[in-house]
Short mmCIF file of C-alpha atoms (C1' of nucleotides) in Angstrom, two decimals:
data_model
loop_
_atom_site.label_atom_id
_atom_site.label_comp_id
_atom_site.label_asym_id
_atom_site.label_seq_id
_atom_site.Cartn_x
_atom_site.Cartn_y
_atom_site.Cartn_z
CA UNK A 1 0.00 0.00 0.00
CA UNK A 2 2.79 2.13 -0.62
CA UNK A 3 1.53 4.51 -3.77
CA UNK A 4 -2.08 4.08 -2.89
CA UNK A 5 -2.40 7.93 -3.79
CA UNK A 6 -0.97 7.19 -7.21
CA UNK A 7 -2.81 4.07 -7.51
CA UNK A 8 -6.03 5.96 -7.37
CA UNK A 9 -5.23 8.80 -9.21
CA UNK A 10 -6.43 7.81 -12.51
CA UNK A 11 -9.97 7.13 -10.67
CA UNK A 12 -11.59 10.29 -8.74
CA UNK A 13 -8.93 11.68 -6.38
CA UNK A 14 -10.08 14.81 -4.08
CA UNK A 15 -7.77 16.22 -3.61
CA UNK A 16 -6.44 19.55 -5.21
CA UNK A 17 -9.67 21.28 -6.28
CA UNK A 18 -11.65 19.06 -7.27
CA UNK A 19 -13.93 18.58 -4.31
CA UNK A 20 -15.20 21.51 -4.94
CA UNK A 21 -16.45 20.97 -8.28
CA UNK A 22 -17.68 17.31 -7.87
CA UNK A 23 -19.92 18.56 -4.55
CA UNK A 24 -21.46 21.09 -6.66
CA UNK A 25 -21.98 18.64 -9.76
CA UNK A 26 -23.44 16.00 -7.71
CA UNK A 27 -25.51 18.79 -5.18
CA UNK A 28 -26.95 20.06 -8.44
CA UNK A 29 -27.91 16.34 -9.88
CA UNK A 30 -29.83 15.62 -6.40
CA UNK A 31 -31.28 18.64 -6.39
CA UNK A 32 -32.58 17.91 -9.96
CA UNK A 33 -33.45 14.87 -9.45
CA UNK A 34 -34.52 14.80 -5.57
CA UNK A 35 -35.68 18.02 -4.37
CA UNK A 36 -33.60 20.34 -2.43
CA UNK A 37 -35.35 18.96 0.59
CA UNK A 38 -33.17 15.52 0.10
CA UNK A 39 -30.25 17.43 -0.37
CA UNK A 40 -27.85 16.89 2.90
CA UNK A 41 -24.27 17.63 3.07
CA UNK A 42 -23.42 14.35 4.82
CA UNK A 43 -25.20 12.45 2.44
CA UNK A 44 -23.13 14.19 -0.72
CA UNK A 45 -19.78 13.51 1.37
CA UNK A 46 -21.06 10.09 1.71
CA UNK A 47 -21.08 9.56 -1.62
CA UNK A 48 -18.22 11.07 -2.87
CA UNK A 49 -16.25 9.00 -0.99
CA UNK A 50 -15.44 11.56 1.83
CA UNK A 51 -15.66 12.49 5.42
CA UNK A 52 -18.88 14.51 6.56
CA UNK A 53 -16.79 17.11 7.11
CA UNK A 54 -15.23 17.56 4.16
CA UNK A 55 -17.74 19.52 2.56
CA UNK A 56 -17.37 22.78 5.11
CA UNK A 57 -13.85 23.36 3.98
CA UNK A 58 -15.07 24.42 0.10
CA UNK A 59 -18.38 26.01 1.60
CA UNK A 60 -18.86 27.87 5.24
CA UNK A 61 -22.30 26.97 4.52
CA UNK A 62 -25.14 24.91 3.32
CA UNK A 63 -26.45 28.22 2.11
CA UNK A 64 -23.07 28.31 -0.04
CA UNK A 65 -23.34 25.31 -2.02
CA UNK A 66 -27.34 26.25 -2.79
CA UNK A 67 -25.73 29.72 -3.75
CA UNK A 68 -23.41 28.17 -6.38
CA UNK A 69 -26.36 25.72 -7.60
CA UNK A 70 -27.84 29.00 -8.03
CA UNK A 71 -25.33 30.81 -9.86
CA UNK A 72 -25.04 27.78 -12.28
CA UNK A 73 -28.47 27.52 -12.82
CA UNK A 74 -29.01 31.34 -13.85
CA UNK A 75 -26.08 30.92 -16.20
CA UNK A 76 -28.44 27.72 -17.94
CA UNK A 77 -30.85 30.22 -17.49
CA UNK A 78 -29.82 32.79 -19.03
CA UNK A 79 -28.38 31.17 -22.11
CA UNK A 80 -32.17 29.28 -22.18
CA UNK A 81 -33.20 32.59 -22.95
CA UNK A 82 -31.21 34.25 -25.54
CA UNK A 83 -31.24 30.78 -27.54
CA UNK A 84 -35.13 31.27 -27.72
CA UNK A 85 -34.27 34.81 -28.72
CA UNK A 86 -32.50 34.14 -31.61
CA UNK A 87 -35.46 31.40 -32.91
CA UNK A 88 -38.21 34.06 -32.96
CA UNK A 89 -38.69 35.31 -36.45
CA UNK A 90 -40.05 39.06 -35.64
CA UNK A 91 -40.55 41.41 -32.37
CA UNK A 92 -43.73 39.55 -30.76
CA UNK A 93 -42.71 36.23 -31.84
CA UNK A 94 -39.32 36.89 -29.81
CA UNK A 95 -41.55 37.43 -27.31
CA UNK A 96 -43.67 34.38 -27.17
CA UNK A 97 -40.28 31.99 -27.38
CA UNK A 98 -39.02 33.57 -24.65
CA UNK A 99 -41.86 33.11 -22.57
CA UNK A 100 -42.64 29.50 -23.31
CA UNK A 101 -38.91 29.00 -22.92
CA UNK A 102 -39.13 30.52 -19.66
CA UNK A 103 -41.78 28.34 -18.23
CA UNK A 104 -40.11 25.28 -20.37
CA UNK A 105 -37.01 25.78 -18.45
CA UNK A 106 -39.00 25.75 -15.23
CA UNK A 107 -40.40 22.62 -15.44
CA UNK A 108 -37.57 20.46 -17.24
CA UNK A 109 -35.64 21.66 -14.13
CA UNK A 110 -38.18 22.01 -11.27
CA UNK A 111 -35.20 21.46 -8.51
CA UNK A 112 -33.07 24.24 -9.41
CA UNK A 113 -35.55 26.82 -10.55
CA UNK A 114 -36.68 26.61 -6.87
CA UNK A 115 -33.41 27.02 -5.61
CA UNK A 116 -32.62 30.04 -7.97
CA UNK A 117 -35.85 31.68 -7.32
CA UNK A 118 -36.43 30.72 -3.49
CA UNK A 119 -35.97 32.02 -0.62
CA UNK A 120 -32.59 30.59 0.64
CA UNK A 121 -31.00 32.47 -1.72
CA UNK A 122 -33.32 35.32 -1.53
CA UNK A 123 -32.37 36.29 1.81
CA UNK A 124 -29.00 35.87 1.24
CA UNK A 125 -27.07 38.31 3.18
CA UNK A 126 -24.08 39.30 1.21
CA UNK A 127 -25.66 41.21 -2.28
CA UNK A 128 -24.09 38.39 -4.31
CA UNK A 129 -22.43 40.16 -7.37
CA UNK A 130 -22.08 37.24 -10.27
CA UNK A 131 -25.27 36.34 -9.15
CA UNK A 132 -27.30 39.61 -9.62
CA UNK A 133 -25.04 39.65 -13.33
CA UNK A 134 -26.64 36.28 -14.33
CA UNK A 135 -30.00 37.23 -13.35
CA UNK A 136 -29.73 40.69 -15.02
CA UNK A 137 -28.55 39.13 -17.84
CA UNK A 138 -31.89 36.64 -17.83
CA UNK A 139 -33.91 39.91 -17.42
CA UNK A 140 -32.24 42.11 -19.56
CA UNK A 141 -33.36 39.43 -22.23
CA UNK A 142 -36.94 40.01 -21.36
CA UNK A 143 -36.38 43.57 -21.17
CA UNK A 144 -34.84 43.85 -24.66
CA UNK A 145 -37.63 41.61 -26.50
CA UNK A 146 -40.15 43.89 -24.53
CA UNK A 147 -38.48 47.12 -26.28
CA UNK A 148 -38.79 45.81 -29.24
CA UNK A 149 -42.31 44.58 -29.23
CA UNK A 150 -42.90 48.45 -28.23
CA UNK A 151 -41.14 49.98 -30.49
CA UNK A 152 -43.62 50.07 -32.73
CA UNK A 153 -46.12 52.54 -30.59
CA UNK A 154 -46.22 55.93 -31.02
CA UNK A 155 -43.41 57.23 -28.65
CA UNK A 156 -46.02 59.72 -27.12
CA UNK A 157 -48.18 56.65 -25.79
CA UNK A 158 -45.81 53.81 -25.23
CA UNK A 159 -46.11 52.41 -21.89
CA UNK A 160 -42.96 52.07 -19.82
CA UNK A 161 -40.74 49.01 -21.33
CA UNK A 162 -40.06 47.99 -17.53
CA UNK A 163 -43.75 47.90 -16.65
CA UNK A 164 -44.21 46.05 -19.28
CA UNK A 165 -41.45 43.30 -18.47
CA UNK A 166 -42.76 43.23 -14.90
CA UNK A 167 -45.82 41.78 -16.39
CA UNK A 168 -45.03 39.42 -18.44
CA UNK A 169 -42.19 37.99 -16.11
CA UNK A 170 -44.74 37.89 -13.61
CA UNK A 171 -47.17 36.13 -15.98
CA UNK A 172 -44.31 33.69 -17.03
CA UNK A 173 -43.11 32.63 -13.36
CA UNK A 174 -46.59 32.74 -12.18
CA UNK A 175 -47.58 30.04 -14.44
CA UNK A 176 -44.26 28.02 -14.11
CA UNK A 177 -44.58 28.35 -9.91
CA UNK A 178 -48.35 27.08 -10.64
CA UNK A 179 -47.33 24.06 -12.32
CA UNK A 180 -44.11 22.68 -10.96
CA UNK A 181 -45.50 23.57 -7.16
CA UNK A 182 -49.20 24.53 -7.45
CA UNK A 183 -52.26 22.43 -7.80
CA UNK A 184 -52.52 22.43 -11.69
CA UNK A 185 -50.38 19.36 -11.84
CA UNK A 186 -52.44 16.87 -10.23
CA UNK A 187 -55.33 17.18 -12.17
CA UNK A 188 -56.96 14.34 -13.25
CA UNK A 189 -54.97 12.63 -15.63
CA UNK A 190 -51.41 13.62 -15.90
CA UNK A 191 -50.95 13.60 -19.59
CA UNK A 192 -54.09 15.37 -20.10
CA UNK A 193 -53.52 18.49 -17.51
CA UNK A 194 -50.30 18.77 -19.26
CA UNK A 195 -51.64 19.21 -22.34
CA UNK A 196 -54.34 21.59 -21.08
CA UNK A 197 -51.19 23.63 -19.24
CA UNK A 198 -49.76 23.84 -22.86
CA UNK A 199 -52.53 25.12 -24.17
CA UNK A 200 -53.20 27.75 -21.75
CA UNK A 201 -49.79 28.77 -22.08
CA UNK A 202 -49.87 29.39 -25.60
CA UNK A 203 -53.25 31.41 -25.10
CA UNK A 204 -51.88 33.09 -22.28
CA UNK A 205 -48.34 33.98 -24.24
CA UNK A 206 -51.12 35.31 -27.15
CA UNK A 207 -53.09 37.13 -24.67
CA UNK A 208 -49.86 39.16 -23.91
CA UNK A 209 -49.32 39.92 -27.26
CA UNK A 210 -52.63 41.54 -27.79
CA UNK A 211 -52.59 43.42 -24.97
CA UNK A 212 -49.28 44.89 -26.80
CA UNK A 213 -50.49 46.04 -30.09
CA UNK A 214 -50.13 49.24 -30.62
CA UNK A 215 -53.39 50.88 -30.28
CA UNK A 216 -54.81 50.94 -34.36
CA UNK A 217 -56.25 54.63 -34.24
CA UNK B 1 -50.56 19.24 45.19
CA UNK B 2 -53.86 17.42 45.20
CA UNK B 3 -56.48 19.04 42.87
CA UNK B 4 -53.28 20.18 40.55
CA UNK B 5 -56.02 19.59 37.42
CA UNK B 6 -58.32 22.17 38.82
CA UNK B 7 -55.86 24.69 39.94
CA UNK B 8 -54.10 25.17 36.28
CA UNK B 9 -57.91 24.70 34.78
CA UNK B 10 -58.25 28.47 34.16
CA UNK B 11 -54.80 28.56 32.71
CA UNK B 12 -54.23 26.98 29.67
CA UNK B 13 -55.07 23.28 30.23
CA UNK B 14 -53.66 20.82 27.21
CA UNK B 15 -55.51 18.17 28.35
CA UNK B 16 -58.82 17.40 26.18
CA UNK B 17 -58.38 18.58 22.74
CA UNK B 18 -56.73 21.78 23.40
CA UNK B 19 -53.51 20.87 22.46
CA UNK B 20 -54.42 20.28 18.50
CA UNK B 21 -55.71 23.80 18.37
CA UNK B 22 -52.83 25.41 20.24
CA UNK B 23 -50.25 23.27 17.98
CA UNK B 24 -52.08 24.30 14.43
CA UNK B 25 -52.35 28.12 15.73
CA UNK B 26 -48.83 28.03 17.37
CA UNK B 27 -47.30 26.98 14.68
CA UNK B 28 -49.48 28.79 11.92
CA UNK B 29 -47.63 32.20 14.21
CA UNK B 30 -44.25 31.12 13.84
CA UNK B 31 -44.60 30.17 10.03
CA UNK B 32 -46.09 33.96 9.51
CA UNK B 33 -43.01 35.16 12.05
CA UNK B 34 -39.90 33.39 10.90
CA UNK B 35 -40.94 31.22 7.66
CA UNK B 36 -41.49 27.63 7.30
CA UNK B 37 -37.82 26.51 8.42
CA UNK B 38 -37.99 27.62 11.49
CA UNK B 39 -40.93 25.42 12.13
CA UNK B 40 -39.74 22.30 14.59
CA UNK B 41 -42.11 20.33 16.38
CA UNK B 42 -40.17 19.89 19.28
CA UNK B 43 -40.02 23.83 19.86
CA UNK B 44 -43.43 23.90 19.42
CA UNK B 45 -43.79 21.73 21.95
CA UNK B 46 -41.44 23.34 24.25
CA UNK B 47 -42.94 26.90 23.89
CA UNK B 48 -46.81 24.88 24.80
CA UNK B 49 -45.31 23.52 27.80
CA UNK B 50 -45.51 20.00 26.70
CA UNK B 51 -43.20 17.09 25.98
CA UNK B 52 -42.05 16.81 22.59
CA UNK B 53 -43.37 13.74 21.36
CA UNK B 54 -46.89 15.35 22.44
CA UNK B 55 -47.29 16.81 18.93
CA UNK B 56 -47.50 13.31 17.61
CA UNK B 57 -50.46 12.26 18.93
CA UNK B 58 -52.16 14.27 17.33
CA UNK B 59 -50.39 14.88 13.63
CA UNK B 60 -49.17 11.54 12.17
CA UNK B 61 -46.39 13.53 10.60
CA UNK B 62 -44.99 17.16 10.42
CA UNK B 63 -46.39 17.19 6.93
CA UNK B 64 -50.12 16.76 8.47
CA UNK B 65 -49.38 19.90 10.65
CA UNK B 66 -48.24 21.85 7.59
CA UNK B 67 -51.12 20.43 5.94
CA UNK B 68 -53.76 21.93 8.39
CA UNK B 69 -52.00 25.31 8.22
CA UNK B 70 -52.86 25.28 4.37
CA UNK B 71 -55.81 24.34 5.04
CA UNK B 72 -56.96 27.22 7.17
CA UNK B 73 -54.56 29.65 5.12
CA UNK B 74 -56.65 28.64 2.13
CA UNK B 75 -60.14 29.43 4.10
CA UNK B 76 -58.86 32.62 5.30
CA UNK B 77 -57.68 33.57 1.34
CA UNK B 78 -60.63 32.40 -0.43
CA UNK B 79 -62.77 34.66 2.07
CA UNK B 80 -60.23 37.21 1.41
CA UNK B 81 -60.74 37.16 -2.27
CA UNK B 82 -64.86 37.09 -1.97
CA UNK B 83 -64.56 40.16 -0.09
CA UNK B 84 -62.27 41.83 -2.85
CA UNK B 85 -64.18 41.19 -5.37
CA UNK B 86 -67.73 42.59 -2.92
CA UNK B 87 -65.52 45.96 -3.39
CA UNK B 88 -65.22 46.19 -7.61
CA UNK B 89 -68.25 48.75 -8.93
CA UNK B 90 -68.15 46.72 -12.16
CA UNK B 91 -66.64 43.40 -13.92
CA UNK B 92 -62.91 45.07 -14.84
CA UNK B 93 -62.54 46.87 -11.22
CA UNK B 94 -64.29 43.38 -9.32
CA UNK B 95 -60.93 41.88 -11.60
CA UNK B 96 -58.57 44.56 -10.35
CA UNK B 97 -59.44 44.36 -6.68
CA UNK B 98 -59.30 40.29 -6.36
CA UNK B 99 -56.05 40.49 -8.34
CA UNK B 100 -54.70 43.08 -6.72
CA UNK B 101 -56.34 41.33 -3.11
CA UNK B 102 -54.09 38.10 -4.30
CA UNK B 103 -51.29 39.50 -4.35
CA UNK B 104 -51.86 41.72 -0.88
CA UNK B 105 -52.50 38.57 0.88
CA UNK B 106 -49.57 36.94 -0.18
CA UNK B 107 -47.38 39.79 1.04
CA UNK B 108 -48.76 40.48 4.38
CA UNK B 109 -48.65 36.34 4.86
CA UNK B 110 -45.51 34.92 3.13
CA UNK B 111 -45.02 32.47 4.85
CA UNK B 112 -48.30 30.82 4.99
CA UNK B 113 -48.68 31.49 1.48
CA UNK B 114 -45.21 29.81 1.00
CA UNK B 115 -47.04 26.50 2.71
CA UNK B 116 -50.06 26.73 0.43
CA UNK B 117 -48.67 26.79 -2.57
CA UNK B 118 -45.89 25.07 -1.66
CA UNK B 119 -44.05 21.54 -2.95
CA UNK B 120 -45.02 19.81 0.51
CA UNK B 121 -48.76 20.09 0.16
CA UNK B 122 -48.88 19.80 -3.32
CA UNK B 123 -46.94 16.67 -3.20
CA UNK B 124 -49.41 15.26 -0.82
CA UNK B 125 -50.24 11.68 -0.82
CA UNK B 126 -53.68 11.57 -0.63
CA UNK B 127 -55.49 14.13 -2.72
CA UNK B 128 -57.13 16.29 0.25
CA UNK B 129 -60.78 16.73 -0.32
CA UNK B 130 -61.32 20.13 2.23
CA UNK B 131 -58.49 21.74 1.20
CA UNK B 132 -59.32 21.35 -2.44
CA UNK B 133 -62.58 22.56 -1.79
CA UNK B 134 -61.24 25.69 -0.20
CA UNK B 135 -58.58 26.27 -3.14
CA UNK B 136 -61.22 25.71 -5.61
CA UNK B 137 -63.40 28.61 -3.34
CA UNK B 138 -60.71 31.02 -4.37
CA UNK B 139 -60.34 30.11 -7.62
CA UNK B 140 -63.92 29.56 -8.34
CA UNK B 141 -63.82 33.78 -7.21
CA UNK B 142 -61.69 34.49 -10.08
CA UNK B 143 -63.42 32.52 -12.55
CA UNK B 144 -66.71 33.87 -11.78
CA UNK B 145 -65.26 37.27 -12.09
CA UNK B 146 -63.32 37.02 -15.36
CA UNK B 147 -66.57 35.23 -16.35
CA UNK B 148 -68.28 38.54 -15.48
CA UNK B 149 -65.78 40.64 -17.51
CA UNK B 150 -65.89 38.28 -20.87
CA UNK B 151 -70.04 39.01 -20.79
CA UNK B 152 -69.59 41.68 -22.73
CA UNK B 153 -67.73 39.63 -25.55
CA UNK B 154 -69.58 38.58 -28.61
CA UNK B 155 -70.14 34.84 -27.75
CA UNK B 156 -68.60 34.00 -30.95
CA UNK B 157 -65.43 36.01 -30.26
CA UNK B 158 -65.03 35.26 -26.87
CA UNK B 159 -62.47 33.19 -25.25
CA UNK B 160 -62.52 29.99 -23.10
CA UNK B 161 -62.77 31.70 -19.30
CA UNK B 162 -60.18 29.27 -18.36
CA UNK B 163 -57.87 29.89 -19.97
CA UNK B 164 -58.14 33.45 -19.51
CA UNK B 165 -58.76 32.60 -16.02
CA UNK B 166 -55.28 30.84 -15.99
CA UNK B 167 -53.43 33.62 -17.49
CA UNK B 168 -54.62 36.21 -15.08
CA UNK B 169 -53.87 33.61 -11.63
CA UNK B 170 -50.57 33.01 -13.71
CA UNK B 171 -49.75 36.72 -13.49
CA UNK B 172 -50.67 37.52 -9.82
CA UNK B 173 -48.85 34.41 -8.56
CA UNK B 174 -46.24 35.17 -10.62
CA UNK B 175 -45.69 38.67 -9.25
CA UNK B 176 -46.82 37.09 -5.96
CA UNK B 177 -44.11 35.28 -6.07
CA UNK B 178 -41.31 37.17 -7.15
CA UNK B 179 -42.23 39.62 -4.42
CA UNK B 180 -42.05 37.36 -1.57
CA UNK B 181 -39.26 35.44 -2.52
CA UNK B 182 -37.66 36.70 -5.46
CA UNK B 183 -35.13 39.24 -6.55
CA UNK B 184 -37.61 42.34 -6.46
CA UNK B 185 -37.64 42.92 -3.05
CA UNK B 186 -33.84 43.67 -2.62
CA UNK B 187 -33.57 46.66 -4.80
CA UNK B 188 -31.52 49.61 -3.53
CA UNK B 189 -33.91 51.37 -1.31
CA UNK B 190 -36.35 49.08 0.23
CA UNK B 191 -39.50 51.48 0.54
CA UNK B 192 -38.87 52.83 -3.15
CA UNK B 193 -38.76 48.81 -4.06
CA UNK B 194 -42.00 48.76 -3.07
CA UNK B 195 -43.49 51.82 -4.35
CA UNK B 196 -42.35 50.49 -7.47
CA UNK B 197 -43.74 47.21 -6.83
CA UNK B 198 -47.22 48.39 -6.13
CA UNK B 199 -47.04 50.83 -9.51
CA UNK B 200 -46.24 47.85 -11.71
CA UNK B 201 -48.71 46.33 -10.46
CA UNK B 202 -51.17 48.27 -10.88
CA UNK B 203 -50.10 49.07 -14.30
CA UNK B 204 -50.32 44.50 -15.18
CA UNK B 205 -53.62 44.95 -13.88
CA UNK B 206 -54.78 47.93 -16.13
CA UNK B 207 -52.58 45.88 -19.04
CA UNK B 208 -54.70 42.90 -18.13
CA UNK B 209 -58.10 44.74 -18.32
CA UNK B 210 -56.86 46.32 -21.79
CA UNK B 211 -56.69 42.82 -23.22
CA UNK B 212 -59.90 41.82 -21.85
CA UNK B 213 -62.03 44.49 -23.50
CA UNK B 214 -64.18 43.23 -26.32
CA UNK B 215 -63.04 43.56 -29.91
CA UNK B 216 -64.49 47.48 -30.94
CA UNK B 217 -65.13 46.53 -34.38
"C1'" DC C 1 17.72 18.73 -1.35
"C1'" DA C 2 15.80 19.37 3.47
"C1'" DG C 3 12.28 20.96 5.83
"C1'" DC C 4 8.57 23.68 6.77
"C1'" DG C 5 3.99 25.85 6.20
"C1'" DG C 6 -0.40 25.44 4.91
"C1'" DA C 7 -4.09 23.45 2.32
"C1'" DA C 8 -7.09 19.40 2.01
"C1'" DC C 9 -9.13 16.08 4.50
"C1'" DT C 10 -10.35 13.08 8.85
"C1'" DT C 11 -11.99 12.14 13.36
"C1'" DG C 12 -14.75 13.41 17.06
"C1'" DA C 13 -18.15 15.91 19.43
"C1'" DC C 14 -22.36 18.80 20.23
"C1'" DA C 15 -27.00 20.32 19.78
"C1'" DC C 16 -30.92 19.69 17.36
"C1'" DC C 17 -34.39 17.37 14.70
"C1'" DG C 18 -38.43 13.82 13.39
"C1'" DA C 19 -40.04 9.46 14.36
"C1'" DC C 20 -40.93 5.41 17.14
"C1'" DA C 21 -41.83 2.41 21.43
"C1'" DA C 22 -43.18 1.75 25.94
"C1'" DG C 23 -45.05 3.47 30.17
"C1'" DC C 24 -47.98 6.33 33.26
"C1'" DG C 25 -52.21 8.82 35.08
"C1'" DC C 26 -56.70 9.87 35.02
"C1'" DG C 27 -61.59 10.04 33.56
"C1'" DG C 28 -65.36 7.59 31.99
"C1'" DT C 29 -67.79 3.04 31.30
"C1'" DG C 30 -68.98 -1.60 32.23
"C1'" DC D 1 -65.17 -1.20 41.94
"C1'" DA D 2 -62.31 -2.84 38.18
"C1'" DC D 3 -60.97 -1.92 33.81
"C1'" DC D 4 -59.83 0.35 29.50
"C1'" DG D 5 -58.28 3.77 26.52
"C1'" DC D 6 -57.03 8.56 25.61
"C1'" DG D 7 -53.60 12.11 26.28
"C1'" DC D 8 -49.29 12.79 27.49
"C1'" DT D 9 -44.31 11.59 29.15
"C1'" DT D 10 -39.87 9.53 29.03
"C1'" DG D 11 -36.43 7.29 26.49
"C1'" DT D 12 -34.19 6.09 22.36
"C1'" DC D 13 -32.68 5.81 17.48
"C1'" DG D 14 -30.83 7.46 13.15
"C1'" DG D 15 -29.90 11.58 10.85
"C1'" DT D 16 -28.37 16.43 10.17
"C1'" DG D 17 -25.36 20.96 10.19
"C1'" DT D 18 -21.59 22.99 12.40
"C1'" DC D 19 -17.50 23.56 15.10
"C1'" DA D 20 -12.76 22.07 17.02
"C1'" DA D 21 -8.72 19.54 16.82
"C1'" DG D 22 -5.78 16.28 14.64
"C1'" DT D 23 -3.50 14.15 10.38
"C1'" DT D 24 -1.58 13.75 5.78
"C1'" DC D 25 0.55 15.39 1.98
"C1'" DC D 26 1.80 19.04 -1.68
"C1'" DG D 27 4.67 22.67 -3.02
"C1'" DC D 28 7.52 26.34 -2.01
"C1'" DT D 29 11.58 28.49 0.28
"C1'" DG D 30 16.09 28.49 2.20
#
DNA sequence: CAGCGGAACTTGACACCGACAAGCGCGGTG
DNA sequence: CACCGCGCTTGTCGGTGTCAAGTTCCGCTG
């Protein structure tokens, strides 16, 4: 058992810095996969093949490894968004593939779009800075499709791009919240409620766009 | 020490079924106070004076607790939203006042909203038959309302209440939601945040009611 | 090249939690 | 009066996050 350090080293060895990325790899696949609920430090040391403790010298915190799920997830996030940008074919269609893509990335990751948007990281003390920049940059995506669909009012009546935005993020996280938490889900038959989500999506996403013609007079 | 009974009877007594009540509203108060994680049955059952395995007797689980402070959260919203919508002078203001009435309760009960439309209750076992009855109170409020507002439609023009129902509960969760737990609420100043808040709200409503007007032609 | 400092990790402990099992006291019923 | 069961207590178990102290090993300095 003399080089049992080298021995392992082609497998997973943990030391140098890798800890630190495998915790937050496998953190993020439980909390995908589990619920942030069954996500326990121990559990994650356990199965990387490390002491319980191991874990507190990357992160002072539980609240620090949720943070970083975060971060990563807004990144996803964000680049979730611009790729539906860049699929719409004009100003309102931009619009409506950024929305569905919104709720779309909700519910093929319910774990992490908790984390990002709840309150753990919410009440965060320290204003984290990358974190804000990821977020603005999901925002600024809304904001900037928004502006466009706008554009074409008459200056004198256009309504304020960022009162705008406010509603149709709200409408967008509103009906991802309802599904991947709410009671929509277990309606009757699975298959069927998720079509009827769908559907009301779509109509909702259209509703939006009406409301955003520019008045015809 | 002989009639002890007696001599604590004026005081609070636990004995009979006193303690289920005190549990549901003691822990209902610290949910509202300090969130849903702060919520341990064994402090509740130190700050009631009793043992901790007391609670169990009369919850199978924590989730039962949780369950029964949903339950009553969801009474005390849908009576909330029926007296919102007592206050609109017509079908678009009844609209604006429950939305607006959604979105105030949530606020000024976070964390009791957090439990209601949270992953633990919806992720119930058995589908609750009370609690779905007072969830489908609330939302039976909104449908009857938007229901109210599409009378003025041309039947063969108008849209599926539903759905329309679904976008407008989509937006006031949504900015629900991002208010009580998202990144809204830590803008630079806080009272400005919400001043801001309340305006862009007020503006999705009035953006909402646009949309909802009948076709002029 | 020796050795030293510090980073990465381990071991151990503490307080707390939810859940379970067994026991106790008292009121009401036979 | 004896008994039974409800409401609660005590005790215990496995699990968790966090802190403190010890150990191992890498890489840099002298």
């Amino acid at each position: 058992m003399a080089s049992r350090r080298a021995a392992r080293k082609p497998q997973g060895r943990y030391h140098h810095g890798e800890l630190r990325r495998a915790l937050i790899e496998k953190a993020a696949s439980v909390v995908e996969r589990e619920g942030v609920a069954a996500l326990s430090l121990r559990d994650l040391a356990r199965r990387l093949g490390v002491s319980h403790a191991a874990p507190a010298h990357h992160f002072p915190d539980k609240a620090a490894l949720l943070f970083e799920i975060a971060r990563d997830g807004f990144d996803r996030f964000a680049a979730a968004m611009e790729a539906a940008r860049a699929q719409g074919t004009n100003p309102l269609d931009r619009l409506r593939c950024v929305g569905e893509a919104y709720v779309h990335f909700a519910i093929a990751h319910p774990g992490r779009f908790r984390v990002m948007f709840g309150r753990e990281i919410s009440d965060l003390r320290s204003i984290p800075p990358e974190l804000d920049e990821a977020g603005q940059r999901s925002f600024g995506v809304l904001v900037g499709v928004v502006e466009a669909v706008l554009a074409r009012w008459p200056a004198r009546r256009r309504p304020p791009a960022e009162a705008v935005a406010f509603s149709c993020w709200s409408s967008v996280h509103g009906a991802a919240m309802l599904w991947i938490d709410g009671p929509l889900r277990r309606k009757s038959p699975p298959g069927e409620a998720r079509a009827a989500f769908e559907h009301d999506l779509a109509f909702m996403m259209k509703l939006l766009g009406a409301a955003l013609m520019p008045p015809s007079e």
